[in-house]
Amino acid sequence: TIFSPLLKTIESLREIKMLYKLSANKPSFRDIVFSKGLNIVVAERTEASGNKASRNALGKTTFVEILDFCLGADFTKKSKLYSPNLLDWSFSLEMELAGYHFEVTRHINDAKKIYIHPFCKNFPLELKEQGDKQTYIDLEEWKLLLGKSLFDIDQMQHKKPNAPTARSILGYFIRKSGAYKEPFYTFKHQKAVQWQINNAFVLNLLWAKSLELHNLQVENEKYSNLIATYKSIGNTTGKLNAQKIILSNEIDKLQKDIQNFNVLPEYKEIQVVANTLTKKLQSLNNQMIFNKKRLEEYNSIISEEDVSDDLQAITAMYKEVNIVFSETVLKSLEEVQKFNSVIIQNRKEFLQNEVRQLEREIFHLETSIKSYSEERSEKMKLLSAHGALEEYSILQEKLSKKVSELELLKQDLKKQQDAQEKIYTIKARKDSIKYEINQDISINENLKEEISIFNNNSMCLYDMYANLVVDTDKNGNYKFYISREKSSEGIERMDIFCYDLMLIEMYRKNVPQGIDFLIHDSTLYDAVDSRQRAKAIELANEKSNQHDFQYIFTINSDQLPLNDFSESFNYNDYVVKYLTDKDISGSLLGITFSSPVDKEVSEENL
């Protein structure tokens, strides 16, 4: 770890105080040397200044910004010190941290490094060295050291989202612009979880339990939204269970079909052969039909061809009509008959030859048809008993698709079931934490003392009660507020003062080696009655001496309640710097500059 035991190694006799001196690398800057207890930075309007002179540009807010900058504040384009006029500036804060005396320097144009000049031995960090012999640490290391030394924040705590860090807690001890609306916020638009956890931390409550409760609420919302999303599309657990059963049955059937499926590798080739045989059989059957028809026609013609009685039939017919052929005609008819008989006989013989040829062709056709039919029958039997690889692949693909659907369905179902189970578990854990937090609020001795101190602080200012109330909301989160008889803007500002004063007092008691300064801007005292202003300043002086801390604040000279201070209180004894408006040299930096923050503040005031 980067920390070594933080032992006191003070080399010279001097008063123990956290902040010693604020300076810069420019001669125009007006160094501020701090003292123990009360420290006042006064913005004074001089008689020589013109009517248009303003104390708003003297550097009161800038002073607080510089202190915060040296103590590790994030530096962005929205920072008060982000200005072209300050690019070559650096600011140094001489201080003591847990007994180690050193000076810390941070450059505007090199804000990621914190340059360290130790005035003591055994400085607790391993310093890196630059070419010019300057030693430094990274900004994040500086924040870790501040967290450990000021607030006893463990290094691992910094890594947890929304957990208290040195920077988030310093906001209660260095109040900047935007932190003066109410005690519990340290900047505008702060997330509820941040200020709830931070206040629980500074009040020594169960902040870790509160953070866990917040995380459980976020987790619970995530699971609740998941279930709501499924319900919105109709995928309830009941419906998904029904679909799961149907898909499981379909998968079982497909698995059995695949198990009983016989793949024939030559399925395609055999199918092609079977198709070819079918075509051949169709062609042979067509030829067979044609030949048989011709055979039938030929046999019919042969049976009708008979010329033996033709001449007698003709002679008899003509006798009936009293016509008698002469011998010559009869002789000619006989010759014709003989010739016709020869022709008929020849045609008969031709047809008989054709019939025999057809019968032979029919026989060969029948033989081929029988052979092809038997072969085709064998092929078809083979095809019917086996399946093609493509069919097998289709079944496998269908099964794979169904299995994937079932797996996705099971995942959706498990997500819902797990979410529901998580919700039940989270509820039980939340109830346990809520009980612990409520119990702690009732018995926490630190809280009792804090409420008492806050009330006493308020009574010192207004002679009326003001209760610091710590409660829980409907979700079990911490709820902080101030309960009082009456309120106004000035009273609300003093609530912040009383709260912060109580915090530094409690830290001096509980973490004596930790933080020992409290810093306020003059904004705190705006709208506050002069008498309460005087009482607040004197109370801060009394408390800072009693509990050994520095109370540093800025104020305009016309805000100083000169007529309301006690006779024994001389505010001049506590002024560490006067800023004047006689000319620019009287301001803190001795120069004029503008930044984005100035524009935002101006717009807010409008």
XYZ file of C-alpha atoms in Angstrom:
606
model
C 0.000 0.000 0.000
C 1.057 3.588 -0.525
C 0.482 4.419 3.151
C 3.036 3.983 5.901
C 2.047 4.456 9.575
C 1.143 8.107 9.988
C 3.356 9.014 13.004
C 4.002 12.538 14.185
C 7.463 13.771 13.186
C 7.274 17.468 13.932
C 10.794 18.884 13.655
C 10.270 22.181 15.415
C 8.156 23.566 18.203
C 5.081 25.174 16.682
C 1.337 25.209 17.057
C -0.429 22.157 15.705
C -2.653 23.248 12.848
C -3.653 21.832 9.507
C -3.238 24.797 7.148
C -0.232 27.151 7.382
C 0.058 29.234 4.278
C -1.495 29.765 0.838
C 0.763 31.192 -1.865
C 1.293 31.294 -5.636
C 4.126 31.507 -8.145
C 3.249 35.104 -9.072
C 4.399 38.175 -7.097
C 0.991 39.805 -7.522
C -0.631 37.100 -5.400
C -1.260 38.125 -1.816
C -0.083 35.241 0.346
C -2.266 34.260 3.279
C -0.750 32.871 6.475
C -3.254 31.040 8.633
C -3.370 30.884 12.392
C -4.846 28.493 14.875
C -8.595 28.843 15.525
C -10.534 31.643 13.815
C -9.258 33.008 10.478
C -11.085 35.822 8.682
C -10.475 37.030 5.123
C -12.156 40.437 4.773
C -13.100 42.103 1.495
C -12.918 45.779 2.355
C -14.229 48.702 0.411
C -11.975 51.702 0.760
C -12.939 55.356 0.758
C -10.665 55.942 -2.213
C -12.494 53.419 -4.398
C -14.999 54.714 -6.906
C -18.733 54.164 -6.906
C -18.362 51.394 -9.489
C -15.812 49.454 -7.465
C -17.011 46.054 -6.301
C -15.880 43.622 -3.652
C -17.307 40.771 -5.700
C -14.101 40.640 -7.758
C -11.626 40.794 -4.885
C -11.140 37.045 -4.670
C -13.233 35.746 -1.759
C -14.761 32.937 -3.830
C -11.465 32.449 -5.670
C -9.720 32.010 -2.316
C -11.975 29.078 -1.419
C -11.567 27.661 -4.950
C -7.761 27.782 -4.658
C -7.792 25.978 -1.313
C -10.046 23.311 -2.780
C -7.846 23.103 -5.903
C -4.805 22.391 -3.743
C -6.807 19.730 -1.904
C -7.476 17.740 -5.067
C -10.664 19.255 -6.544
C -11.496 18.081 -10.054
C -10.280 20.602 -12.622
C -12.433 21.035 -15.727
C -13.426 23.755 -18.186
C -16.205 24.670 -15.754
C -13.811 25.281 -12.883
C -13.562 28.781 -11.418
C -9.788 28.798 -12.047
C -10.082 27.689 -15.685
C -9.023 30.877 -17.442
C -6.444 31.809 -20.124
C -5.127 34.414 -17.671
C -4.143 31.687 -15.195
C -2.565 29.069 -17.466
C 0.957 29.689 -16.144
C -0.128 29.973 -12.498
C 0.484 27.485 -9.727
C -0.771 27.553 -6.141
C 0.907 26.192 -3.035
C -0.570 25.217 0.305
C 1.714 24.639 3.249
C -0.017 22.260 5.598
C 0.219 19.475 8.099
C -1.436 16.150 7.452
C -1.588 13.570 10.243
C 1.594 14.968 11.744
C 3.506 15.395 8.467
C 4.520 18.955 7.609
C 4.905 19.714 3.890
C 3.992 22.071 1.060
C 1.770 20.936 -1.800
C 1.832 22.723 -5.176
C -0.548 22.266 -8.085
C -0.157 23.846 -11.522
C -3.124 25.032 -13.593
C -1.600 23.613 -16.794
C -0.467 20.372 -15.109
C -3.353 19.649 -12.753
C -2.922 15.848 -12.755
C 0.223 16.097 -10.621
C 0.602 17.232 -7.026
C 4.096 18.529 -6.303
C 5.266 17.825 -2.754
C 7.988 19.546 -0.744
C 8.275 17.795 2.635
C 9.443 19.686 5.721
C 9.653 16.477 7.712
C 11.207 13.047 7.596
C 9.555 9.779 6.563
C 6.880 11.314 4.368
C 4.233 8.578 3.978
C 4.241 8.448 0.168
C 6.865 7.381 -2.323
C 7.509 10.574 -4.272
C 8.245 10.588 -7.983
C 10.977 12.860 -9.269
C 10.949 15.180 -12.280
C 13.978 16.319 -14.244
C 14.137 19.592 -12.322
C 14.404 17.636 -9.050
C 10.812 18.420 -8.108
C 9.000 15.591 -6.389
C 5.352 14.797 -6.984
C 2.566 12.265 -6.679
C -0.353 11.642 -9.007
C -3.624 13.384 -8.253
C -5.386 10.084 -7.449
C -2.688 9.162 -4.924
C -3.175 12.554 -3.303
C -6.916 11.956 -3.003
C -6.285 8.564 -1.411
C -3.917 10.093 1.135
C -6.437 12.822 1.948
C -9.198 10.250 2.387
C -7.135 8.118 4.728
C -5.657 11.000 6.727
C -8.648 13.337 6.969
C -11.557 10.892 7.270
C -10.033 7.452 7.794
C -11.448 6.296 4.436
C -10.050 2.970 3.316
C -8.329 2.873 -0.072
C -10.710 0.203 -1.410
C -13.691 2.357 -0.492
C -12.760 4.824 -3.233
C -13.444 2.161 -5.862
C -17.050 1.527 -4.840
C -19.655 3.535 -6.800
C -21.364 6.187 -4.631
C -19.202 5.326 -1.603
C -17.818 8.290 0.367
C -14.453 9.610 -0.830
C -12.137 12.358 0.346
C -13.513 14.703 -2.294
C -17.198 13.982 -1.644
C -16.804 14.463 2.135
C -14.586 17.556 1.868
C -17.632 19.339 0.461
C -18.991 19.620 4.024
C -15.765 21.227 5.263
C -15.019 23.468 2.271
C -18.397 24.876 1.263
C -18.246 26.388 -2.229
C -20.862 28.171 -4.330
C -23.934 25.997 -4.766
C -23.542 24.398 -1.329
C -25.569 26.953 0.634
C -29.136 25.852 -0.031
C -29.383 23.408 2.856
C -26.941 21.524 5.094
C -27.119 18.123 3.446
C -26.150 19.029 -0.132
C -22.617 20.006 -1.152
C -23.297 20.968 -4.776
C -26.244 21.657 -7.055
C -28.135 18.756 -8.625
C -26.448 16.225 -6.364
C -27.883 12.725 -6.714
C -30.016 11.566 -3.794
C -27.924 8.466 -3.185
C -24.764 10.584 -2.922
C -25.970 13.039 -0.315
C -27.794 10.302 1.623
C -24.672 8.134 1.844
C -22.326 11.067 2.488
C -24.448 12.429 5.325
C -24.740 8.967 6.828
C -20.934 8.760 6.688
C -20.207 12.127 8.332
C -22.846 11.452 11.005
C -21.266 8.062 11.767
C -24.396 6.133 10.761
C -24.664 2.833 8.870
C -23.630 4.333 5.557
C -22.384 1.005 4.152
C -25.750 -0.604 4.932
C -27.503 2.348 3.351
C -25.381 2.013 0.219
C -26.134 -1.709 0.098
C -29.845 -0.897 0.432
C -29.600 1.518 -2.485
C -27.804 -1.068 -4.626
C -30.442 -3.656 -3.713
C -33.179 -1.239 -4.779
C -31.462 -0.708 -8.123
C -31.061 -4.469 -8.534
C -34.680 -5.084 -7.532
C -35.873 -2.547 -10.094
C -33.816 -4.284 -12.779
C -35.412 -7.666 -12.054
C -38.893 -6.173 -11.738
C -38.486 -4.465 -15.124
C -37.334 -7.762 -16.632
C -40.467 -9.566 -15.461
C -42.655 -6.650 -16.592
C -41.056 -6.772 -20.053
C -41.826 -10.476 -20.444
C -45.399 -9.929 -19.304
C -45.862 -7.046 -21.734
C -45.169 -9.388 -24.677
C -47.323 -12.169 -23.213
C -44.459 -14.437 -22.177
C -45.569 -15.210 -18.657
C -44.062 -18.168 -16.792
C -47.314 -20.117 -17.290
C -47.293 -19.622 -21.040
C -43.596 -20.416 -21.312
C -44.100 -23.627 -19.318
C -46.888 -24.718 -21.706
C -44.696 -23.976 -24.740
C -41.864 -25.886 -23.106
C -44.022 -29.045 -22.828
C -45.158 -28.833 -26.486
C -41.627 -28.276 -27.764
C -40.291 -31.125 -25.628
C -42.866 -33.513 -27.147
C -41.990 -32.411 -30.685
C -38.299 -32.924 -29.966
C -38.923 -36.430 -28.569
C -40.804 -37.414 -31.750
C -38.112 -36.024 -34.020
C -35.410 -37.834 -32.051
C -37.269 -41.148 -32.462
C -37.763 -40.549 -36.226
C -34.064 -39.847 -36.599
C -33.146 -42.892 -34.522
C -35.246 -45.152 -36.808
C -34.120 -43.501 -40.030
C -31.973 -45.712 -42.352
C -29.831 -43.641 -44.604
C -29.120 -45.101 -48.107
C -25.974 -43.417 -49.441
C -26.822 -44.395 -53.091
C -30.402 -43.184 -52.665
C -30.107 -40.575 -55.384
C -28.469 -42.937 -57.894
C -31.045 -45.648 -57.262
C -33.845 -43.117 -57.546
C -32.447 -42.006 -60.915
C -32.309 -45.669 -62.098
C -35.870 -46.276 -60.899
C -37.071 -43.206 -62.741
C -35.249 -44.371 -65.908
C -36.828 -47.828 -65.636
C -40.229 -46.263 -65.211
C -39.756 -44.253 -68.379
C -38.549 -47.345 -70.264
C -41.539 -49.357 -69.062
C -43.880 -46.619 -70.173
C -42.244 -46.638 -73.603
C -42.342 -50.468 -73.857
C -45.964 -50.610 -72.756
C -46.838 -48.024 -75.377
C -45.034 -50.106 -78.008
C -46.788 -53.253 -76.760
C -50.196 -51.627 -77.101
C -49.388 -50.452 -80.583
C -48.115 -53.896 -81.706
C -51.099 -55.726 -80.253
C -53.462 -53.394 -82.043
C -51.691 -53.995 -85.338
C -51.733 -57.769 -84.697
C -55.450 -57.655 -84.073
C -55.996 -55.715 -87.292
C -53.851 -58.116 -89.319
C -55.633 -61.214 -87.973
C -59.003 -59.662 -88.789
C -57.960 -58.966 -92.375
C -56.610 -62.491 -92.832
C -59.837 -64.042 -91.589
C -61.930 -61.990 -93.992
C -59.835 -62.758 -97.105
C -61.653 -65.754 -99.052
C -62.093 -65.846 -102.967
C -63.032 -69.550 -103.663
C -66.727 -68.951 -104.624
C -66.462 -65.541 -106.139
C -67.009 -66.539 -109.817
C -70.029 -68.759 -109.086
C -71.530 -66.047 -106.960
C -71.178 -63.500 -109.752
C -72.672 -65.867 -112.431
C -75.645 -66.712 -110.235
C -76.306 -63.026 -109.523
C -76.399 -62.131 -113.199
C -78.663 -65.086 -114.004
C -81.239 -63.732 -111.666
C -81.430 -60.608 -113.749
C -81.619 -62.628 -117.026
C -78.108 -61.817 -118.126
C -76.018 -64.673 -119.466
C -72.244 -64.306 -119.973
C -70.741 -65.630 -123.142
C -68.029 -68.209 -123.081
C -65.436 -65.594 -123.775
C -66.540 -63.440 -120.866
C -66.645 -66.407 -118.572
C -63.169 -67.331 -119.587
C -61.932 -63.818 -118.859
C -63.628 -63.836 -115.469
C -61.941 -67.066 -114.585
C -58.589 -65.561 -115.447
C -59.365 -62.501 -113.362
C -60.433 -64.735 -110.538
C -57.258 -66.697 -110.701
C -55.221 -63.484 -110.737
C -57.181 -62.133 -107.777
C -56.681 -65.356 -105.890
C -52.965 -65.089 -106.408
C -52.966 -61.495 -105.134
C -55.074 -62.376 -102.109
C -52.939 -65.330 -101.357
C -49.807 -63.260 -101.592
C -51.291 -60.581 -99.292
C -52.368 -63.246 -96.881
C -48.929 -64.666 -96.758
C -47.511 -61.135 -96.208
C -49.936 -60.478 -93.390
C -49.188 -63.841 -91.826
C -45.476 -62.961 -91.927
C -46.258 -59.586 -90.338
C -48.338 -61.304 -87.655
C -45.507 -63.648 -86.853
C -43.075 -60.715 -86.672
C -45.446 -58.823 -84.399
C -45.876 -61.842 -82.182
C -42.096 -62.137 -81.875
C -41.796 -58.403 -81.043
C -44.619 -58.693 -78.523
C -42.883 -61.620 -76.916
C -39.617 -59.678 -76.638
C -41.519 -56.652 -75.302
C -43.244 -58.751 -72.662
C -39.894 -60.235 -71.668
C -38.286 -56.759 -71.374
C -41.268 -55.345 -69.533
C -41.144 -58.186 -67.063
C -37.386 -57.747 -66.551
C -37.629 -53.955 -66.138
C -40.634 -54.295 -63.865
C -38.792 -56.711 -61.613
C -35.733 -54.479 -61.518
C -37.852 -51.377 -60.845
C -39.735 -53.225 -58.127
C -36.479 -54.063 -56.382
C -35.318 -50.441 -56.596
C -38.633 -49.149 -55.214
C -38.541 -51.638 -52.360
C -35.040 -50.419 -51.510
C -36.104 -46.790 -51.643
C -39.178 -47.420 -49.510
C -37.102 -49.219 -46.864
C -34.441 -46.454 -46.591
C -34.219 -42.679 -46.603
C -32.130 -40.143 -48.471
C -29.314 -38.261 -46.758
C -31.075 -34.974 -47.606
C -34.197 -36.151 -45.792
C -32.063 -37.144 -42.824
C -30.375 -33.734 -42.854
C -33.757 -31.997 -42.964
C -34.876 -33.986 -39.925
C -31.631 -33.135 -38.117
C -31.982 -29.450 -38.999
C -35.575 -29.412 -37.816
C -34.530 -31.084 -34.568
C -31.680 -28.618 -34.072
C -34.051 -25.701 -34.623
C -36.555 -27.079 -32.122
C -33.792 -27.721 -29.577
C -32.580 -24.124 -30.000
C -36.116 -22.822 -29.547
C -36.484 -24.914 -26.420
C -33.140 -23.701 -25.069
C -34.091 -20.049 -25.603
C -37.446 -20.678 -24.004
C -35.775 -22.351 -21.022
C -33.419 -19.389 -20.714
C -36.317 -16.923 -20.734
C -38.148 -19.059 -18.208
C -35.056 -19.343 -15.997
C -34.460 -15.588 -16.204
C -37.973 -14.961 -14.956
C -37.746 -17.603 -12.250
C -34.307 -16.351 -11.162
C -35.571 -12.760 -11.210
C -38.529 -13.687 -9.050
C -36.273 -15.573 -6.672
C -33.877 -12.591 -6.568
C -36.764 -10.262 -5.785
C -37.785 -12.436 -2.835
C -34.161 -12.619 -1.631
C -33.637 -8.880 -2.085
C -36.826 -8.105 -0.200
C -35.667 -10.215 2.725
C -32.256 -8.507 2.732
C -33.803 -5.037 2.382
C -36.138 -5.701 5.307
C -33.160 -6.794 7.398
C -31.167 -3.657 6.516
C -34.168 -1.385 7.147
C -34.517 -2.918 10.582
C -30.789 -2.427 11.308
C -30.889 1.199 10.143
C -33.984 2.030 12.204
C -32.473 0.343 15.239
C -29.250 2.275 14.791
C -31.119 5.576 14.543
C -32.726 4.761 17.886
C -29.588 3.729 19.778
C -26.657 5.424 17.993
C -24.806 7.385 20.677
C -22.950 9.518 18.127
C -26.249 10.577 16.566
C -27.658 11.525 19.957
C -24.626 13.722 20.593
C -24.758 15.220 17.086
C -28.427 16.147 17.482
C -27.655 17.680 20.858
C -24.695 19.691 19.543
C -26.669 20.926 16.536
C -29.554 22.008 18.757
C -27.183 23.784 21.173
C -25.484 25.580 18.287
C -28.852 26.759 17.015
C -29.955 27.839 20.485
C -26.807 29.953 20.769
C -27.861 31.870 17.664
C -31.635 32.129 17.908
C -32.664 31.082 21.398
C -35.159 28.625 19.912
C -35.009 24.944 19.258
C -33.942 23.468 15.935
C -33.864 19.728 15.656
C -31.624 17.771 13.366
C -33.929 14.936 12.300
C -32.630 11.646 10.943
C -35.356 9.323 9.700
C -36.038 6.893 6.868
C -38.293 7.222 3.828
C -40.739 4.624 2.506
C -37.874 2.722 0.851
C -35.797 2.637 4.018
C -33.262 5.221 2.813
C -31.970 7.838 5.208
C -33.954 11.059 5.336
C -32.377 14.188 6.830
C -34.058 17.483 7.593
C -34.161 20.349 10.081
C -37.262 20.810 12.199
C -37.721 24.230 13.803
C -40.373 26.659 15.065
C -39.964 29.132 12.232
C -37.728 29.609 9.231
C -36.328 32.205 6.855
C -33.501 32.396 4.337
C -31.130 33.703 7.007
C -32.126 30.995 9.486
C -31.661 28.315 6.821
C -28.135 29.617 6.140
C -27.386 29.355 9.834
C -28.701 25.767 9.795
C -25.800 25.036 7.436
C -23.404 26.791 9.809
C -24.693 24.840 12.834
C -24.540 21.545 10.938
C -20.980 22.055 9.700
C -19.822 23.277 13.100
C -21.277 20.155 14.673
C -19.523 17.948 12.096
C -16.054 19.410 12.676
C -16.549 19.134 16.450
C -17.500 15.464 16.173
C -14.569 14.732 13.842
C -12.125 16.337 16.238
C -13.491 14.000 18.910
C -13.747 10.780 16.852
C -10.802 11.223 14.431
C -8.342 13.434 16.351
C -5.568 12.933 13.795
C -7.995 13.777 10.979
C -9.463 16.945 9.542
C -9.142 20.089 11.645
C -10.418 22.899 9.436
C -13.789 24.274 8.328
C -14.044 26.806 5.476
C -17.030 28.968 4.508
C -17.605 31.551 1.814
C -19.266 34.908 2.567
C -22.390 33.534 0.841
C -23.163 31.764 4.112
C -23.761 35.090 5.862
C -25.957 36.667 3.192
C -29.494 37.415 4.439
C -28.440 36.613 8.017
C -29.358 39.132 10.717
C -26.389 41.085 12.078
C -26.888 39.772 15.618
C -26.894 36.130 14.499
C -23.856 36.820 12.324
C -21.974 38.095 15.382
C -23.076 35.149 17.494
C -22.059 32.672 14.763
C -18.562 34.159 14.411
C -18.009 34.200 18.165
C -19.386 30.654 18.504
C -17.003 29.452 15.747
C -14.125 31.125 17.582
C -15.069 29.475 20.869
C -15.537 26.025 19.309
C -12.351 26.182 17.213
C -10.281 26.924 20.312
C -12.097 24.370 22.432
C -11.782 21.543 19.875
C -8.505 22.579 18.222
C -9.563 23.296 14.631
C -9.348 26.202 12.190
C -12.479 28.055 11.146
C -11.652 29.999 7.986
C -14.212 32.196 6.299
C -14.515 35.163 3.951
C -16.754 38.133 4.524
C -17.410 41.612 3.167
C -16.471 44.416 5.537
C -20.047 45.728 5.567
C -21.203 42.250 6.644
C -19.077 42.423 9.767
C -21.498 42.928 12.693
C -19.256 45.427 14.460
C -21.962 46.724 16.775
C -23.139 43.265 17.768
C -19.863 41.645 18.767
C -19.243 41.103 22.462
C -16.999 43.675 24.146
C -14.374 41.018 24.722
C -14.288 40.015 21.047
C -11.995 41.965 18.745
C -12.445 40.652 15.218
C -9.224 42.382 14.067
C -7.263 39.810 16.051
C -8.490 37.102 13.692
C -8.224 38.814 10.293
C -5.498 37.048 8.285
C -5.947 39.104 5.115
C -7.690 42.270 3.980
C -8.666 42.379 0.315
C -9.338 45.909 -0.895
C -10.935 47.453 -3.949
C -8.719 50.533 -4.084
C -7.030 49.076 -7.147
C -6.419 45.652 -8.660
C -3.341 45.081 -6.505
C -5.619 44.853 -3.475
C -7.359 41.716 -4.795
C -6.192 38.226 -3.929
C -4.488 37.469 -7.255
C -3.575 41.088 -8.090
C -5.002 40.607 -11.593
C -8.413 40.460 -13.227
C -9.532 37.280 -14.912
C -12.780 35.678 -16.081
C -13.959 32.072 -16.145
C -17.079 30.112 -17.228
C -18.274 30.049 -13.616
C -18.448 33.857 -13.479
C -20.853 33.857 -16.422
C -23.044 31.148 -14.836
C -23.200 33.017 -11.520
C -24.032 36.264 -13.325
C -26.870 34.582 -15.225
C -28.226 33.045 -12.010
C -28.241 36.450 -10.311
C -30.193 37.883 -13.243
